[in-house]
Amino acid sequence: MTPSLVPDVPFIERQVSPLLSAGRFEEAEAMLHPYLASGSGPLALWKLLAAAIRPQGRIAQTRAIQEMLVAHAPGDFATRFDLSETLLLMGEFERGWREYHYRYSLAHTTVIERKVQRPRWTGQPIPGKTLLIHDEQGFGDTFQFMRMVRWAKERSGARVILEVNAETLSLAQRNKGSDDFDDIVVRGSLPPAFDVHCEMMSLPMAMGLKLADLPGRIPYLSADPQRLEKWRQRLAGLPRPLLALVWAGRPTHFNDANRSLTLAQLAPLAGPGVTFLSIQKGPAAAAATNPPPGMSLVSLSDEIHDFEDTAAILSIADLLISVDSSPVHLAGALGRPVWVMLPFVPDWRWLLARTDTPWYPGMRLFRQPSRGDWGSVMATMAAELDRFAT
């Protein structure tokens, strides 16, 4: 490396970080390239390079850089977590789950980590003991991984206590007394005495979850019969097919700009003979008052008070069309048909280059062919929707 290319790391970081934040990944890569072209250079710049090339879809190259970073700095837990998501995205579950454990060592995860003064269950049989399984992250994560509670009970031979957030409690409670778990408590309350514990999303690591193990029993959640009757009456008389619609995720999600759309972007899906049901929540729900031309849209957003309402609507609707959000996982757990709109580089759970998913057999994935290209996604879905509606 010539003297002119000796990197001033803090200066380069100040130049590159705004480019990454603005989604100008190619420019960030070009700025870093002269300092790393020889194959050596400061680890901090290699981390920036990985952050620049991953959104461009160069996953294998990203992994190679992350593997190098972990080898040189095994105590850099943030990089180990980044590697875990890359491995899981590539379907390499065995090591991916192990590295995923490093999520608890990051600044932004301190609010979800439980300081439990009991050993963590590692997958061994523990007959006669009590195992506490507790959720930890978003609602979608809870819906997705709740299937594994039953497997953990079978593997451990233990009495299982399930702890979940208040918003998903009633849905989970309907499995109480089954083979899934023995008792259930809401997060924030004092659980009964237990011997070992495991976070719900550490169950894959403890049990060595493989792709071949999926999907397991489907459905594993069900709608409340009283809510079903309420919503059957509410939706009676609407022309079918009924297509539930979610176009935006939680605005505070770190990746929301990459996964969420506006309702106007779904205009190509509009057509005769289809009734769309807006089950969108949050600020984006207001757009349902002004749907795209030709879209017959009934807004249910203000009538949905909890996930029990959402579950009932999804059980009646013919299809859910959604961005990557918690209703996707709720519908999948209910065994309902779902079409998911995915960004070019999706969340790790959707793997790569598949139009299906091992997690939910009734689900189809519609992926951006290039970064930001929702137009192609809409064109493909519109053609499929014509066939679905006839």
Short mmCIF file of C-alpha atoms in Angstrom, two decimals:
data_model
loop_
_atom_site.label_atom_id
_atom_site.label_comp_id
_atom_site.label_asym_id
_atom_site.label_seq_id
_atom_site.Cartn_x
_atom_site.Cartn_y
_atom_site.Cartn_z
CA MET A 1 0.00 0.00 0.00
CA THR A 2 1.47 3.37 -0.99
CA PRO A 3 1.85 6.09 1.64
CA SER A 4 -0.97 8.07 0.05
CA LEU A 5 -3.34 5.21 0.83
CA VAL A 6 -2.47 4.78 4.49
CA PRO A 7 -5.97 5.06 5.92
CA ASP A 8 -7.08 7.67 8.42
CA VAL A 9 -9.72 5.35 9.85
CA PRO A 10 -11.82 7.90 11.80
CA PHE A 11 -11.88 10.22 8.78
CA ILE A 12 -12.94 7.41 6.43
CA GLU A 13 -15.62 6.26 8.87
CA ARG A 14 -17.02 9.80 8.97
CA GLN A 15 -17.16 9.82 5.17
CA VAL A 16 -18.60 6.34 4.66
CA SER A 17 -21.17 6.11 7.45
CA PRO A 18 -23.50 8.78 5.99
CA LEU A 19 -23.39 6.99 2.63
CA LEU A 20 -24.46 3.74 4.27
CA SER A 21 -27.25 5.50 6.17
CA ALA A 22 -28.47 7.03 2.91
CA GLY A 23 -28.46 3.67 1.08
CA ARG A 24 -25.65 4.77 -1.25
CA PHE A 25 -23.89 1.44 -0.92
CA GLU A 26 -22.02 1.45 -4.21
CA GLU A 27 -20.50 4.82 -3.39
CA ALA A 28 -19.49 3.60 0.06
CA GLU A 29 -17.84 0.54 -1.47
CA ALA A 30 -15.97 2.65 -4.02
CA MET A 31 -14.65 4.91 -1.27
CA LEU A 32 -13.38 1.94 0.74
CA HIS A 33 -11.92 -0.06 -2.13
CA PRO A 34 -8.53 1.71 -2.48
CA TYR A 35 -7.71 1.06 1.17
CA LEU A 36 -8.61 -2.66 1.06
CA ALA A 37 -7.69 -3.66 -2.50
CA SER A 38 -4.48 -5.35 -1.33
CA GLY A 39 -6.51 -7.74 0.84
CA SER A 40 -5.31 -6.20 4.07
CA GLY A 41 -6.31 -3.14 6.03
CA PRO A 42 -7.95 -2.07 9.31
CA LEU A 43 -10.74 -4.31 10.56
CA ALA A 44 -12.98 -1.27 11.02
CA LEU A 45 -12.90 -0.63 7.28
CA TRP A 46 -13.63 -4.26 6.48
CA LYS A 47 -16.71 -4.01 8.70
CA LEU A 48 -17.84 -1.00 6.71
CA LEU A 49 -17.22 -2.87 3.46
CA ALA A 50 -19.39 -5.77 4.63
CA ALA A 51 -22.13 -3.28 5.46
CA ALA A 52 -21.80 -1.82 1.95
CA ILE A 53 -21.89 -5.03 -0.07
CA ARG A 54 -24.50 -7.04 1.85
CA PRO A 55 -27.42 -4.81 0.76
CA GLN A 56 -26.18 -5.24 -2.81
CA GLY A 57 -26.96 -8.95 -2.51
CA ARG A 58 -23.37 -10.20 -2.45
CA ILE A 59 -24.00 -12.53 0.44
CA ALA A 60 -21.16 -15.02 -0.08
CA GLN A 61 -18.63 -12.18 -0.23
CA THR A 62 -20.17 -10.64 2.88
CA ARG A 63 -19.85 -13.93 4.70
CA ALA A 64 -16.18 -14.25 3.76
CA ILE A 65 -15.45 -10.82 5.23
CA GLN A 66 -17.44 -11.53 8.37
CA GLU A 67 -15.66 -14.87 8.85
CA MET A 68 -12.33 -13.07 8.59
CA LEU A 69 -13.43 -10.44 11.10
CA VAL A 70 -14.59 -13.06 13.60
CA ALA A 71 -11.34 -15.01 13.21
CA HIS A 72 -9.29 -11.88 13.93
CA ALA A 73 -11.55 -10.44 16.65
CA PRO A 74 -13.64 -13.23 18.22
CA GLY A 75 -14.69 -10.89 21.02
CA ASP A 76 -16.43 -8.52 18.59
CA PHE A 77 -19.93 -9.72 19.38
CA ALA A 78 -21.65 -7.32 17.00
CA THR A 79 -19.79 -8.87 14.08
CA ARG A 80 -20.60 -12.36 15.32
CA PHE A 81 -24.27 -11.44 15.37
CA ASP A 82 -24.01 -10.04 11.84
CA LEU A 83 -22.37 -13.31 10.77
CA SER A 84 -25.20 -15.29 12.38
CA GLU A 85 -27.80 -13.49 10.28
CA THR A 86 -25.77 -14.11 7.13
CA LEU A 87 -25.39 -17.82 7.93
CA LEU A 88 -29.10 -18.19 8.69
CA LEU A 89 -29.99 -16.36 5.48
CA MET A 90 -27.85 -18.91 3.62
CA GLY A 91 -29.66 -21.77 5.38
CA GLU A 92 -26.63 -22.80 7.46
CA PHE A 93 -28.61 -23.34 10.61
CA GLU A 94 -26.21 -25.31 12.80
CA ARG A 95 -23.56 -22.62 13.14
CA GLY A 96 -26.01 -19.81 12.48
CA TRP A 97 -28.01 -20.56 15.62
CA ARG A 98 -24.85 -20.72 17.73
CA GLU A 99 -23.65 -17.34 16.51
CA TYR A 100 -27.17 -15.92 16.89
CA HIS A 101 -26.74 -16.24 20.63
CA TYR A 102 -24.47 -13.19 20.49
CA ARG A 103 -27.56 -11.02 20.05
CA TYR A 104 -27.55 -10.65 23.83
CA SER A 105 -24.19 -8.90 23.87
CA LEU A 106 -25.22 -5.81 21.88
CA ALA A 107 -26.13 -2.39 23.17
CA HIS A 108 -29.56 -2.35 21.53
CA THR A 109 -30.54 -5.77 22.96
CA THR A 110 -29.97 -5.02 26.63
CA VAL A 111 -33.69 -4.23 27.00
CA ILE A 112 -34.72 -7.75 25.88
CA GLU A 113 -32.09 -9.82 27.67
CA ARG A 114 -33.39 -11.52 30.79
CA LYS A 115 -30.95 -11.82 33.68
CA VAL A 116 -32.29 -15.18 34.80
CA GLN A 117 -30.55 -16.69 37.81
CA ARG A 118 -31.00 -20.22 36.55
CA PRO A 119 -29.07 -22.31 34.01
CA ARG A 120 -30.04 -22.09 30.35
CA TRP A 121 -31.45 -25.32 28.96
CA THR A 122 -29.18 -26.82 26.32
CA GLY A 123 -31.49 -29.47 24.89
CA GLN A 124 -30.84 -32.35 27.29
CA PRO A 125 -33.58 -34.51 28.88
CA ILE A 126 -34.54 -33.15 32.32
CA PRO A 127 -37.44 -35.32 33.54
CA GLY A 128 -38.84 -34.17 36.84
CA LYS A 129 -37.56 -30.61 36.34
CA THR A 130 -39.39 -27.43 35.34
CA LEU A 131 -38.39 -25.51 32.21
CA LEU A 132 -39.36 -21.86 31.71
CA ILE A 133 -39.57 -20.83 28.04
CA HIS A 134 -39.93 -17.09 27.57
CA ASP A 135 -40.38 -14.89 24.52
CA GLU A 136 -38.04 -11.98 23.97
CA GLN A 137 -38.46 -10.07 20.74
CA GLY A 138 -41.24 -9.01 18.37
CA PHE A 139 -44.71 -10.44 17.97
CA GLY A 140 -43.80 -12.13 14.70
CA ASP A 141 -40.89 -13.91 16.37
CA THR A 142 -43.24 -15.23 19.05
CA PHE A 143 -45.74 -16.50 16.49
CA GLN A 144 -42.99 -18.11 14.41
CA PHE A 145 -41.13 -19.91 17.17
CA MET A 146 -44.06 -20.91 19.37
CA ARG A 147 -44.16 -24.14 17.36
CA MET A 148 -40.97 -25.23 19.11
CA VAL A 149 -42.44 -25.17 22.62
CA ARG A 150 -44.09 -28.52 22.01
CA TRP A 151 -40.83 -29.97 20.69
CA ALA A 152 -38.97 -28.70 23.75
CA LYS A 153 -41.47 -30.37 26.06
CA GLU A 154 -41.11 -33.66 24.20
CA ARG A 155 -37.29 -33.44 24.20
CA SER A 156 -36.87 -32.33 27.79
CA GLY A 157 -39.51 -34.46 29.47
CA ALA A 158 -39.93 -31.50 31.82
CA ARG A 159 -42.85 -29.55 33.13
CA VAL A 160 -42.93 -26.52 30.81
CA ILE A 161 -44.01 -23.03 31.75
CA LEU A 162 -44.48 -20.65 28.83
CA GLU A 163 -44.10 -16.91 29.37
CA VAL A 164 -45.32 -14.59 26.61
CA ASN A 165 -46.19 -10.93 26.16
CA ALA A 166 -49.69 -9.75 26.98
CA GLU A 167 -50.58 -9.15 23.32
CA THR A 168 -50.12 -12.82 22.36
CA LEU A 169 -51.21 -14.40 25.65
CA SER A 170 -54.78 -15.34 24.74
CA LEU A 171 -53.73 -16.93 21.43
CA ALA A 172 -51.13 -19.03 23.23
CA GLN A 173 -53.49 -19.92 26.08
CA ARG A 174 -55.67 -22.02 23.79
CA ASN A 175 -52.89 -24.60 23.71
CA LYS A 176 -52.73 -24.86 27.52
CA GLY A 177 -53.30 -28.38 28.72
CA SER A 178 -52.26 -29.81 25.36
CA ASP A 179 -48.91 -31.40 24.68
CA ASP A 180 -47.37 -27.95 24.17
CA PHE A 181 -46.90 -26.74 27.75
CA ASP A 182 -48.24 -27.15 31.28
CA ASP A 183 -48.70 -23.57 32.44
CA ILE A 184 -48.60 -20.08 30.96
CA VAL A 185 -47.88 -16.67 32.45
CA VAL A 186 -47.71 -13.15 31.06
CA ARG A 187 -44.38 -11.39 30.75
CA GLY A 188 -43.78 -9.10 33.70
CA SER A 189 -45.51 -11.35 36.22
CA LEU A 190 -43.73 -13.67 38.65
CA PRO A 191 -43.55 -17.16 37.14
CA PRO A 192 -43.82 -20.33 39.22
CA ALA A 193 -40.56 -21.85 40.43
CA PHE A 194 -38.43 -23.32 37.66
CA ASP A 195 -35.11 -25.14 37.36
CA VAL A 196 -33.84 -24.07 33.92
CA HIS A 197 -34.91 -21.54 31.33
CA CYS A 198 -34.61 -20.90 27.60
CA GLU A 199 -35.49 -17.95 25.42
CA MET A 200 -37.94 -18.92 22.70
CA MET A 201 -35.48 -17.96 19.99
CA SER A 202 -32.70 -19.92 21.67
CA LEU A 203 -34.73 -23.11 21.29
CA PRO A 204 -33.31 -23.65 17.76
CA MET A 205 -29.77 -23.60 19.17
CA ALA A 206 -30.65 -25.82 22.12
CA MET A 207 -32.44 -28.36 19.96
CA GLY A 208 -30.24 -28.18 16.86
CA LEU A 209 -33.06 -27.09 14.56
CA LYS A 210 -32.46 -28.08 10.93
CA LEU A 211 -34.29 -27.06 7.77
CA ALA A 212 -35.50 -30.65 7.46
CA ASP A 213 -37.31 -30.31 10.82
CA LEU A 214 -39.65 -27.67 9.42
CA PRO A 215 -42.47 -26.88 9.36
CA GLY A 216 -43.73 -29.33 11.99
CA ARG A 217 -47.41 -29.34 12.90
CA ILE A 218 -49.39 -26.72 10.99
CA PRO A 219 -51.54 -25.02 12.18
CA TYR A 220 -50.38 -24.61 15.75
CA LEU A 221 -52.48 -21.55 16.56
CA SER A 222 -56.24 -21.08 16.18
CA ALA A 223 -58.71 -18.23 16.20
CA ASP A 224 -61.16 -17.68 19.04
CA PRO A 225 -64.61 -19.09 18.09
CA GLN A 226 -66.48 -16.05 19.43
CA ARG A 227 -64.29 -13.65 17.48
CA LEU A 228 -64.73 -15.80 14.38
CA GLU A 229 -68.49 -15.50 14.64
CA LYS A 230 -68.27 -11.74 15.18
CA TRP A 231 -66.13 -11.27 12.08
CA ARG A 232 -68.15 -13.67 9.94
CA GLN A 233 -71.16 -11.44 10.56
CA ARG A 234 -69.12 -8.29 9.91
CA LEU A 235 -67.76 -9.57 6.59
CA ALA A 236 -70.89 -11.35 5.39
CA GLY A 237 -72.07 -10.09 2.04
CA LEU A 238 -68.74 -8.73 0.84
CA PRO A 239 -67.84 -10.06 -2.60
CA ARG A 240 -65.20 -12.77 -2.54
CA PRO A 241 -62.38 -13.37 -2.74
CA LEU A 242 -61.52 -11.44 0.41
CA LEU A 243 -57.87 -10.38 0.47
CA ALA A 244 -56.44 -9.03 3.71
CA LEU A 245 -53.79 -6.37 3.11
CA VAL A 246 -50.79 -5.07 5.11
CA TRP A 247 -48.45 -2.66 3.34
CA ALA A 248 -46.26 -1.32 6.14
CA GLY A 249 -44.49 -2.71 9.18
CA ARG A 250 -43.74 -1.08 12.51
CA PRO A 251 -42.20 2.35 11.80
CA THR A 252 -39.67 2.00 14.64
CA HIS A 253 -38.20 -1.21 13.20
CA PHE A 254 -34.56 -0.66 12.25
CA ASN A 255 -35.16 -1.97 8.71
CA ASP A 256 -38.61 -0.52 8.13
CA ALA A 257 -37.62 1.70 5.21
CA ASN A 258 -36.41 -1.37 3.35
CA ARG A 259 -39.50 -3.50 3.89
CA SER A 260 -42.51 -1.14 4.02
CA LEU A 261 -44.49 0.36 1.16
CA THR A 262 -47.21 2.93 0.67
CA LEU A 263 -50.71 1.84 -0.23
CA ALA A 264 -50.35 3.73 -3.50
CA GLN A 265 -47.55 1.36 -4.54
CA LEU A 266 -50.06 -1.50 -4.44
CA ALA A 267 -52.20 0.13 -7.14
CA PRO A 268 -51.30 -2.55 -9.74
CA LEU A 269 -53.13 -5.12 -7.59
CA ALA A 270 -56.43 -3.29 -7.94
CA GLY A 271 -58.98 -4.95 -10.15
CA PRO A 272 -62.62 -6.00 -10.43
CA GLY A 273 -64.07 -8.89 -8.49
CA VAL A 274 -61.74 -8.66 -5.49
CA THR A 275 -62.46 -7.17 -2.07
CA PHE A 276 -59.42 -5.99 -0.15
CA LEU A 277 -59.57 -5.80 3.64
CA SER A 278 -57.19 -3.35 5.26
CA ILE A 279 -55.85 -4.85 8.49
CA GLN A 280 -53.03 -2.31 8.52
CA LYS A 281 -52.25 -0.82 11.93
CA GLY A 282 -50.22 2.22 12.93
CA PRO A 283 -49.82 5.53 11.09
CA ALA A 284 -49.94 3.87 7.64
CA ALA A 285 -53.55 2.76 8.25
CA ALA A 286 -54.83 6.27 7.46
CA ALA A 287 -54.07 5.71 3.77
CA ALA A 288 -56.98 3.24 3.57
CA THR A 289 -59.39 6.19 3.39
CA ASN A 290 -57.98 7.02 -0.04
CA PRO A 291 -57.26 3.73 -1.83
CA PRO A 292 -55.80 3.53 -5.33
CA PRO A 293 -58.29 3.90 -8.20
CA GLY A 294 -60.18 0.70 -8.89
CA MET A 295 -59.28 -0.92 -5.55
CA SER A 296 -62.31 -2.02 -3.57
CA LEU A 297 -60.92 -1.61 -0.06
CA VAL A 298 -62.76 -2.04 3.23
CA SER A 299 -60.82 -0.59 6.14
CA LEU A 300 -61.03 -2.74 9.26
CA SER A 301 -58.08 -1.13 11.00
CA ASP A 302 -60.04 0.83 13.60
CA GLU A 303 -62.12 -2.25 14.45
CA ILE A 304 -59.09 -4.43 15.16
CA HIS A 305 -58.34 -4.22 18.87
CA ASP A 306 -55.86 -7.05 19.28
CA PHE A 307 -54.31 -10.08 17.61
CA GLU A 308 -57.47 -12.11 18.33
CA ASP A 309 -59.34 -9.88 15.89
CA THR A 310 -56.53 -10.21 13.36
CA ALA A 311 -56.50 -14.01 13.74
CA ALA A 312 -60.24 -14.22 13.17
CA ILE A 313 -60.11 -12.03 10.05
CA LEU A 314 -57.21 -14.06 8.65
CA SER A 315 -59.16 -17.26 9.27
CA ILE A 316 -62.04 -15.93 7.17
CA ALA A 317 -60.13 -14.13 4.42
CA ASP A 318 -59.09 -16.09 1.36
CA LEU A 319 -55.56 -14.70 1.33
CA LEU A 320 -53.24 -12.32 3.15
CA ILE A 321 -50.98 -10.09 1.05
CA SER A 322 -48.40 -8.42 3.25
CA VAL A 323 -44.97 -7.01 3.67
CA ASP A 324 -42.68 -8.77 6.15
CA SER A 325 -44.59 -8.16 9.38
CA SER A 326 -46.14 -9.96 12.35
CA PRO A 327 -49.48 -10.77 10.59
CA VAL A 328 -47.46 -12.89 8.13
CA HIS A 329 -46.33 -15.16 10.95
CA LEU A 330 -49.73 -15.18 12.61
CA ALA A 331 -51.36 -16.25 9.34
CA GLY A 332 -48.67 -18.88 8.81
CA ALA A 333 -49.18 -20.28 12.31
CA LEU A 334 -52.93 -20.42 11.60
CA GLY A 335 -52.23 -22.37 8.42
CA ARG A 336 -53.68 -19.66 6.20
CA PRO A 337 -52.50 -18.77 2.66
CA VAL A 338 -50.12 -15.81 2.54
CA TRP A 339 -48.24 -13.88 -0.13
CA VAL A 340 -45.27 -11.99 1.28
CA MET A 341 -43.58 -9.06 -0.47
CA LEU A 342 -39.86 -9.14 0.27
CA PRO A 343 -37.01 -6.69 -0.33
CA PHE A 344 -33.99 -7.65 -2.42
CA VAL A 345 -32.02 -8.74 0.66
CA PRO A 346 -34.66 -9.96 3.09
CA ASP A 347 -34.60 -10.82 6.75
CA TRP A 348 -32.63 -14.01 7.45
CA ARG A 349 -35.69 -16.20 8.02
CA TRP A 350 -36.75 -16.02 4.36
CA LEU A 351 -33.51 -17.55 3.02
CA LEU A 352 -32.34 -16.83 -0.53
CA ALA A 353 -33.85 -17.28 -4.00
CA ARG A 354 -36.92 -19.25 -2.87
CA THR A 355 -40.54 -18.60 -3.76
CA ASP A 356 -41.64 -20.82 -0.87
CA THR A 357 -40.53 -21.11 2.75
CA PRO A 358 -39.93 -24.16 4.92
CA TRP A 359 -41.52 -22.37 7.87
CA TYR A 360 -45.06 -22.23 6.46
CA PRO A 361 -46.31 -24.53 3.68
CA GLY A 362 -49.15 -22.19 2.61
CA MET A 363 -46.92 -19.21 1.95
CA ARG A 364 -45.52 -17.73 -1.27
CA LEU A 365 -42.64 -15.26 -1.41
CA PHE A 366 -42.47 -12.44 -3.97
CA ARG A 367 -38.96 -10.97 -3.98
CA GLN A 368 -37.53 -7.79 -5.43
CA PRO A 369 -35.30 -8.76 -8.38
CA SER A 370 -33.08 -5.75 -7.59
CA ARG A 371 -32.80 -3.32 -4.72
CA GLY A 372 -35.84 -1.08 -4.42
CA ASP A 373 -37.71 -2.67 -7.34
CA TRP A 374 -41.20 -3.04 -5.93
CA GLY A 375 -42.66 -2.45 -9.38
CA SER A 376 -41.58 -5.89 -10.59
CA VAL A 377 -43.00 -7.45 -7.43
CA MET A 378 -46.36 -5.79 -8.08
CA ALA A 379 -46.42 -6.85 -11.73
CA THR A 380 -45.77 -10.48 -10.81
CA MET A 381 -48.34 -10.45 -8.03
CA ALA A 382 -50.95 -8.78 -10.22
CA ALA A 383 -50.62 -11.53 -12.81
CA GLU A 384 -50.89 -14.19 -10.10
CA LEU A 385 -53.83 -12.41 -8.54
CA ASP A 386 -55.74 -12.54 -11.83
CA ARG A 387 -55.36 -16.32 -11.77
CA PHE A 388 -56.23 -16.51 -8.05
CA ALA A 389 -59.43 -14.49 -8.44
CA THR A 390 -60.81 -16.52 -11.37
#
